[in-house]
Short mmCIF file of C-alpha atoms and ligand atoms in Angstrom, two decimals:
data_model
loop_
_atom_site.label_atom_id
_atom_site.label_comp_id
_atom_site.label_asym_id
_atom_site.label_seq_id
_atom_site.Cartn_x
_atom_site.Cartn_y
_atom_site.Cartn_z
CA MET A 1 32.44 10.98 -9.25
CA LYS A 2 29.40 11.08 -6.95
CA LYS A 3 29.42 8.37 -4.32
CA ASP A 4 26.57 5.85 -4.36
CA ILE A 5 24.25 6.05 -1.37
CA LEU A 6 23.05 2.77 0.14
CA ILE A 7 19.97 2.83 2.36
CA LEU A 8 18.86 -0.05 4.55
CA GLY A 9 15.04 -0.04 4.73
CA ILE A 10 12.98 -1.68 7.48
CA GLU A 11 9.21 -2.25 7.33
CA THR A 12 7.08 -3.92 10.05
CA SER A 13 3.85 -1.88 10.05
CA CYS A 14 1.45 -4.81 9.58
CA ASP A 15 2.05 -8.49 8.79
CA GLU A 16 5.18 -8.45 6.61
CA THR A 17 8.65 -8.31 8.17
CA SER A 18 10.81 -6.77 5.47
CA VAL A 19 14.38 -5.49 5.12
CA ALA A 20 15.88 -4.11 1.90
CA VAL A 21 19.03 -2.50 0.55
CA VAL A 22 18.44 0.16 -2.12
CA LYS A 23 21.09 2.12 -4.06
CA ASN A 24 20.50 5.81 -4.78
CA GLY A 25 16.76 5.48 -4.11
CA ARG A 26 16.13 3.55 -7.32
CA GLU A 27 18.09 0.31 -7.58
CA VAL A 28 16.92 -2.61 -5.44
CA LEU A 29 19.91 -4.69 -4.30
CA SER A 30 17.71 -6.83 -2.07
CA ASN A 31 14.14 -6.78 -0.78
CA VAL A 32 13.47 -9.66 1.61
CA ILE A 33 9.86 -10.06 2.74
CA SER A 34 8.85 -12.57 5.39
CA SER A 35 5.06 -12.74 5.22
CA GLN A 36 2.90 -13.79 8.17
CA ILE A 37 -0.16 -14.42 5.97
CA GLU A 38 -0.17 -18.17 6.69
CA ILE A 39 -0.07 -17.46 10.44
CA HIS A 40 -2.99 -14.98 10.40
CA LYS A 41 -5.11 -16.88 7.86
CA ARG A 42 -6.61 -19.15 10.50
CA PHE A 43 -7.89 -16.07 12.40
CA GLY A 44 -9.40 -14.50 9.25
CA GLY A 45 -7.34 -11.32 9.70
CA VAL A 46 -4.23 -9.87 11.32
CA VAL A 47 -4.03 -10.36 15.11
CA PRO A 48 -1.85 -7.42 16.28
CA GLU A 49 -0.18 -9.16 19.23
CA VAL A 50 0.67 -12.20 17.13
CA ALA A 51 2.08 -9.90 14.41
CA SER A 52 4.41 -8.15 16.87
CA ARG A 53 5.79 -11.42 18.22
CA ASN A 54 6.42 -12.80 14.76
CA HIS A 55 8.23 -9.62 13.70
CA ILE A 56 10.56 -10.06 16.70
CA MET A 57 11.26 -13.66 15.74
CA ALA A 58 11.86 -12.92 12.05
CA ILE A 59 13.69 -9.61 11.90
CA ASP A 60 17.27 -10.78 12.64
CA SER A 61 17.28 -13.41 9.92
CA VAL A 62 15.48 -11.13 7.43
CA LEU A 63 18.24 -8.53 7.95
CA ALA A 64 20.98 -11.16 7.49
CA GLU A 65 19.35 -12.39 4.28
CA ALA A 66 18.91 -8.85 2.91
CA LEU A 67 22.60 -8.03 3.48
CA GLU A 68 23.74 -11.31 1.99
CA GLU A 69 21.58 -10.94 -1.11
CA ALA A 70 22.78 -7.35 -1.62
CA LYS A 71 26.38 -8.53 -1.04
CA VAL A 72 27.05 -5.71 1.42
CA GLY A 73 27.94 -5.46 5.09
CA LEU A 74 26.36 -3.17 7.69
CA ASN A 75 29.37 -0.86 7.44
CA ASP A 76 28.64 -0.19 3.74
CA ILE A 77 25.21 1.24 4.60
CA ASP A 78 24.91 5.07 4.61
CA ALA A 79 21.67 5.38 6.60
CA ILE A 80 18.86 3.31 8.10
CA ALA A 81 15.27 4.10 7.11
CA VAL A 82 12.29 2.72 9.00
CA THR A 83 8.50 2.96 8.80
CA TYR A 84 7.36 4.81 11.94
CA GLY A 85 3.64 5.00 11.03
CA ALA A 86 0.87 4.54 10.21
CA GLY A 87 0.24 0.94 11.20
CA LEU A 88 -0.22 -1.45 14.11
CA ILE A 89 1.53 0.14 17.06
CA GLY A 90 3.13 -3.02 18.47
CA ALA A 91 4.26 -4.13 15.02
CA LEU A 92 5.77 -0.70 14.24
CA MET A 93 7.49 -0.73 17.62
CA VAL A 94 9.55 -3.79 16.61
CA GLY A 95 10.91 -2.19 13.42
CA VAL A 96 11.50 1.20 15.03
CA SER A 97 13.36 -0.27 18.05
CA PHE A 98 15.43 -2.49 15.76
CA ALA A 99 16.33 0.44 13.50
CA LYS A 100 17.19 2.70 16.44
CA THR A 101 19.48 0.05 17.91
CA LEU A 102 21.26 -0.52 14.60
CA ALA A 103 21.69 3.21 14.00
CA TYR A 104 23.09 3.73 17.50
CA ALA A 105 25.43 0.74 17.41
CA LEU A 106 26.77 1.57 13.94
CA ASN A 107 26.72 5.34 14.43
CA LYS A 108 24.69 5.85 11.23
CA PRO A 109 21.84 8.30 10.54
CA LEU A 110 18.30 7.10 11.32
CA ILE A 111 15.50 8.21 8.97
CA ALA A 112 11.79 8.09 9.78
CA VAL A 113 9.55 7.18 6.83
CA ASN A 114 5.80 7.63 6.54
CA HIS A 115 4.26 4.38 5.25
CA ILE A 116 2.03 6.07 2.64
CA GLN A 117 4.94 8.08 1.28
CA GLY A 118 6.83 4.77 1.08
CA HIS A 119 4.04 3.23 -0.99
CA ILE A 120 4.25 6.16 -3.42
CA ALA A 121 8.04 5.73 -3.63
CA ALA A 122 7.55 2.12 -4.84
CA ASN A 123 7.03 3.86 -8.19
CA TYR A 124 10.62 5.18 -8.15
CA LEU A 125 12.12 1.68 -7.97
CA GLY A 126 13.68 0.87 -11.32
CA THR A 127 12.01 3.86 -13.06
CA GLU A 128 12.81 7.47 -13.92
CA LEU A 129 9.61 8.94 -12.45
CA LYS A 130 10.12 12.35 -10.86
CA PRO A 131 7.64 14.56 -8.95
CA PRO A 132 5.48 16.59 -9.27
CA PHE A 133 2.53 14.27 -9.91
CA THR A 134 -0.87 13.25 -8.52
CA ALA A 135 -0.85 10.04 -6.46
CA LEU A 136 -3.70 7.67 -5.67
CA VAL A 137 -2.89 5.50 -2.65
CA ILE A 138 -5.17 2.48 -2.27
CA SER A 139 -4.36 0.04 0.51
CA GLY A 140 -5.77 -1.74 3.54
CA GLY A 141 -5.73 1.54 5.46
CA HIS A 142 -6.03 4.27 2.82
CA THR A 143 -7.99 5.54 -0.14
CA ALA A 144 -6.18 8.82 -0.65
CA ILE A 145 -5.55 11.31 -3.43
CA ILE A 146 -2.31 13.20 -2.81
CA ASP A 147 -0.56 16.07 -4.55
CA VAL A 148 3.14 15.07 -4.59
CA LYS A 149 4.86 18.43 -4.98
CA ASN A 150 8.42 17.14 -4.68
CA TYR A 151 10.16 14.10 -3.15
CA VAL A 152 9.42 15.27 0.39
CA LYS A 153 6.43 17.61 0.08
CA PHE A 154 2.95 16.12 0.00
CA LYS A 155 -0.53 17.59 0.20
CA MET A 156 -3.49 15.38 1.07
CA LEU A 157 -6.33 16.30 -1.29
CA GLY A 158 -8.80 13.56 -0.44
CA ASN A 159 -8.80 10.88 2.23
CA THR A 160 -10.61 7.87 3.62
CA LEU A 161 -13.74 8.84 5.53
CA ASP A 162 -14.51 5.38 6.92
CA ASP A 163 -13.48 2.00 5.45
CA ALA A 164 -10.51 2.05 3.09
CA ILE A 165 -10.88 0.22 -0.22
CA GLY A 166 -8.60 -2.69 0.87
CA GLU A 167 -10.63 -3.11 4.05
CA ALA A 168 -13.79 -3.41 1.94
CA PHE A 169 -12.15 -6.07 -0.26
CA ASP A 170 -11.09 -8.01 2.86
CA LYS A 171 -14.53 -7.80 4.55
CA VAL A 172 -16.48 -8.73 1.41
CA ALA A 173 -14.10 -11.68 0.94
CA ARG A 174 -14.74 -12.77 4.50
CA VAL A 175 -18.54 -12.76 4.10
CA LEU A 176 -18.06 -14.87 0.95
CA GLY A 177 -15.99 -17.35 2.99
CA LEU A 178 -12.72 -16.60 1.17
CA ASN A 179 -9.27 -16.63 2.74
CA TYR A 180 -7.37 -13.68 4.25
CA PRO A 181 -6.16 -11.41 2.69
CA GLY A 182 -9.32 -11.08 0.67
CA GLY A 183 -8.16 -8.68 -2.05
CA PRO A 184 -6.23 -11.21 -4.15
CA GLU A 185 -8.99 -13.82 -3.59
CA ILE A 186 -11.72 -11.48 -4.87
CA ASP A 187 -9.47 -10.54 -7.79
CA LYS A 188 -9.17 -14.26 -8.76
CA LEU A 189 -12.82 -15.14 -8.19
CA ALA A 190 -14.13 -12.07 -10.05
CA LYS A 191 -12.50 -13.37 -13.24
CA GLN A 192 -14.94 -16.32 -13.19
CA GLY A 193 -18.05 -14.19 -12.63
CA LYS A 194 -20.19 -11.52 -14.26
CA PRO A 195 -20.98 -8.13 -12.72
CA ILE A 196 -24.74 -8.75 -12.73
CA TYR A 197 -25.58 -7.16 -9.36
CA ASP A 198 -26.15 -3.49 -8.88
CA PHE A 199 -25.54 -3.07 -5.14
CA SER A 200 -27.62 -0.11 -4.18
CA PHE A 201 -26.05 2.36 -1.80
CA LYS A 202 -25.76 6.13 -1.68
CA ASN A 203 -22.43 7.29 -3.06
CA ASN A 204 -22.64 10.89 -1.89
CA LEU A 205 -18.97 11.50 -2.48
CA LYS A 206 -18.94 11.16 -6.28
CA ASP A 207 -18.00 14.79 -6.74
CA GLU A 208 -15.43 15.17 -4.01
CA LEU A 209 -11.96 13.78 -3.43
CA ASN A 210 -12.69 11.99 -0.14
CA SER A 211 -13.79 8.36 -0.34
CA SER A 212 -16.07 6.05 1.59
CA TYR A 213 -16.34 2.29 1.10
CA SER A 214 -18.51 1.40 4.08
CA GLY A 215 -21.77 1.90 2.13
CA LEU A 216 -20.71 -0.44 -0.66
CA LYS A 217 -19.31 -2.99 1.81
CA THR A 218 -22.52 -3.02 3.89
CA SER A 219 -24.66 -3.32 0.80
CA VAL A 220 -22.75 -6.44 -0.34
CA ILE A 221 -22.80 -7.96 3.15
CA ASN A 222 -26.58 -7.35 3.45
CA PHE A 223 -27.13 -8.92 0.03
CA VAL A 224 -25.23 -12.08 1.01
CA HIS A 225 -26.91 -12.36 4.44
CA SER A 226 -30.37 -11.86 2.97
CA LYS A 227 -29.77 -14.53 0.30
CA GLU A 228 -28.53 -16.93 2.99
CA GLN A 229 -31.49 -16.23 5.29
CA LYS A 230 -33.97 -16.85 2.49
CA GLY A 231 -32.10 -19.99 1.50
CA GLU A 232 -31.62 -18.61 -2.04
CA SER A 233 -28.53 -19.63 -3.95
CA PHE A 234 -26.17 -17.22 -5.68
CA GLU A 235 -22.85 -17.39 -7.48
CA LYS A 236 -20.07 -16.03 -5.27
CA ALA A 237 -18.08 -15.21 -8.41
CA ASN A 238 -20.86 -12.88 -9.59
CA VAL A 239 -20.88 -11.08 -6.24
CA ALA A 240 -17.08 -10.72 -6.39
CA ALA A 241 -17.22 -9.42 -9.98
CA SER A 242 -20.03 -6.95 -9.19
CA PHE A 243 -18.34 -5.64 -6.05
CA GLN A 244 -14.94 -5.30 -7.71
CA LYS A 245 -16.40 -3.44 -10.70
CA ILE A 246 -18.10 -0.79 -8.53
CA ALA A 247 -15.15 -0.56 -6.09
CA THR A 248 -12.80 0.04 -9.04
CA GLU A 249 -14.93 2.59 -10.83
CA MET A 250 -15.64 4.59 -7.67
CA ILE A 251 -12.00 5.48 -7.11
CA VAL A 252 -10.33 5.22 -10.51
CA GLN A 253 -12.90 7.48 -12.21
CA LYS A 254 -12.55 9.98 -9.37
CA ALA A 255 -8.74 10.10 -9.63
CA VAL A 256 -8.66 10.29 -13.44
CA ALA A 257 -11.40 12.96 -13.55
CA PHE A 258 -9.43 15.01 -11.02
CA CYS A 259 -6.25 14.75 -13.12
CA ALA A 260 -8.15 15.75 -16.25
CA LYS A 261 -9.79 18.70 -14.51
CA SER A 262 -6.60 19.93 -12.86
CA ARG A 263 -4.61 19.30 -16.07
CA ALA A 264 -2.27 16.92 -14.23
CA LYS A 265 -0.27 15.00 -16.79
CA ARG A 266 0.64 12.02 -14.61
CA LEU A 267 -1.24 9.71 -12.27
CA VAL A 268 0.77 7.47 -9.95
CA ILE A 269 -1.10 4.62 -8.23
CA ALA A 270 0.32 2.89 -5.13
CA GLY A 271 -0.58 0.60 -2.22
CA GLY A 272 -1.58 -3.05 -1.94
CA VAL A 273 -4.85 -2.68 -3.86
CA SER A 274 -2.92 -1.37 -6.89
CA ALA A 275 -2.07 -5.06 -7.46
CA ASN A 276 -5.71 -5.58 -8.50
CA SER A 277 -5.97 -6.63 -12.14
CA GLN A 278 -9.22 -4.76 -12.86
CA ILE A 279 -7.99 -1.56 -11.20
CA ARG A 280 -4.82 -1.72 -13.32
CA ALA A 281 -6.79 -2.35 -16.52
CA VAL A 282 -9.45 0.34 -15.91
CA ALA A 283 -6.81 2.89 -14.88
CA GLU A 284 -4.85 2.17 -18.07
CA LYS A 285 -7.96 2.56 -20.23
CA LEU A 286 -9.20 5.79 -18.61
CA CYS A 287 -5.74 7.38 -18.53
CA ARG A 288 -5.21 6.54 -22.21
CA GLN A 289 -8.55 8.19 -23.06
CA GLU A 290 -7.60 11.35 -21.16
CA ASN A 291 -3.99 11.36 -22.35
CA ILE A 292 -2.64 11.00 -18.82
CA GLN A 293 0.59 9.09 -18.22
CA LEU A 294 -0.02 6.28 -15.73
CA PHE A 295 2.49 4.76 -13.29
CA ILE A 296 1.72 1.65 -11.21
CA PRO A 297 4.41 -0.29 -9.31
CA LYS A 298 5.51 -3.76 -10.37
CA LEU A 299 3.34 -6.36 -8.64
CA ALA A 300 6.18 -7.39 -6.30
CA VAL A 301 6.33 -3.95 -4.68
CA CYS A 302 2.60 -3.05 -4.57
CA THR A 303 2.05 -4.61 -1.14
CA ASP A 304 4.15 -3.85 1.95
CA ASN A 305 7.91 -4.15 1.44
CA ALA A 306 11.07 -2.45 2.70
CA ALA A 307 12.50 -1.40 -0.69
CA MET A 308 9.83 1.30 -1.00
CA ILE A 309 10.72 2.51 2.53
CA ALA A 310 14.43 2.62 1.61
CA SER A 311 13.59 4.59 -1.54
CA GLN A 312 11.59 7.24 0.33
CA GLY A 313 14.27 7.09 3.05
CA TYR A 314 16.88 8.02 0.45
CA TYR A 315 14.92 11.12 -0.64
CA ASN A 316 14.31 12.10 3.00
CA PHE A 317 18.06 11.63 3.67
CA ILE A 318 19.37 13.74 0.79
CA ASN A 319 16.75 16.42 1.51
CA LYS A 320 17.51 16.35 5.27
CA LYS A 321 13.91 15.40 6.13
CA GLY A 322 12.88 12.84 8.70
CA LEU A 323 16.38 12.71 10.26
CA SER A 324 15.69 11.08 13.57
CA GLY A 325 17.27 9.76 16.74
CA PRO A 326 16.70 7.72 19.89
CA ASN A 327 13.44 9.58 20.55
CA LEU A 328 11.71 8.32 17.41
CA ALA A 329 8.35 6.86 18.47
CA PRO A 330 6.03 4.73 16.35
CA LYS A 331 2.63 6.23 15.53
CA SER A 332 -0.48 4.22 14.69
CA ARG A 333 -1.95 7.20 12.79
CA ILE A 334 -0.20 10.06 11.03
O1 KG4 B 1 -0.44 -1.79 1.14
P1 KG4 B 1 -0.81 -3.04 1.82
O2 KG4 B 1 0.10 -4.24 1.66
O3 KG4 B 1 -0.97 -2.80 3.37
C1 KG4 B 1 -1.49 -1.61 3.88
O4 KG4 B 1 -0.72 -0.62 3.96
O5 KG4 B 1 -2.69 -1.62 4.19
O6 KG4 B 1 -2.28 -3.39 1.35
C2 KG4 B 1 -2.96 -4.53 1.80
C3 KG4 B 1 -4.32 -4.54 1.16
C4 KG4 B 1 -5.21 -5.65 1.69
O7 KG4 B 1 -6.47 -5.09 2.00
C5 KG4 B 1 -5.28 -6.62 0.52
O8 KG4 B 1 -6.49 -7.36 0.48
C6 KG4 B 1 -5.17 -5.67 -0.65
O9 KG4 B 1 -4.19 -4.76 -0.26
N1 KG4 B 1 -4.78 -6.34 -1.90
C7 KG4 B 1 -5.59 -6.42 -2.97
C8 KG4 B 1 -4.90 -7.19 -3.94
N2 KG4 B 1 -3.67 -7.53 -3.42
C9 KG4 B 1 -3.63 -7.00 -2.16
N3 KG4 B 1 -6.82 -5.92 -3.19
C10 KG4 B 1 -7.40 -6.18 -4.36
N4 KG4 B 1 -6.81 -6.92 -5.34
C11 KG4 B 1 -5.57 -7.44 -5.18
N5 KG4 B 1 -5.02 -8.17 -6.15
ZN1 ZN B 2 0.95 -0.70 3.14
#
């Protein structure tokens, strides 16, 4: 009988300290996430130095909790997978150093995982999804359309040219005086509003796979500032609903149209913004119309977590990709 493979995943690329144990790339035995949201809220965004320090303080106990919940010891682990980029360099450094030390002390393989590939792998957790497929990664740092050829071969088809979609959600939320992170706040507020505003901006990229959200973001910010300067009142909920509607259509239509044109049968959405209720609903509707099978992760694994890193780590491990050692260095961009 084939032996089960247990991967310990470690994720510290932004403001969540997370450690997970995943069996055979699919079954989550534990996925402990210590979020720093409350700490960064008062600054209106993530402060990199503060994030690094809090990762250092949290990581030991997050590891202990992850092992306890999975009911395994460090000796039962087959390999250690860690996010090495992209992300905040100081924050990544904590996870990478921790993983390197564990791997060295336990004499276990160390596996480097690309954060975006990890987000895509969130769709493998508890499912039977297998590549090839087209992936749409929408997060705080990415708005990317990727051809996933197999578990370890990826081709970037379209990327973020300026602001990523999550960044636009966060900045629009900030101008509306909402809390950090803004995405979930806009999502909530939009439900109480109507999309009555047509923010005018040039969307030159309608017909290509790259994306830009800075035009839409600036248009909303200018609208709010101009209303405030003129002392005119407006419903924040209507601004949230109008922004979210355009932000959703811009990327979901693009991804679904690409799948239809290239006869791709499956669209896999990933990244923190895939938690958005309107994005999920519109993607479901458009994919149904085009007869495309849609995969979106469960809400709990849309945003940053270590189970997705362990899952991609498993596929890297069995395909002998990303095998790393003491020289592994974190990278802010990859
Ligand atoms: O994937 P993620 O946790 O971190 C990055 O890799 O960037 O994504 C974080 C982003 C933030 O911009 C956050 O506002 C956004 O995901 N987000 C959402 C929602 N939940 C999280 N955006 C829109 N609607 C949501 N429900
Ligand atoms: Zn992420």
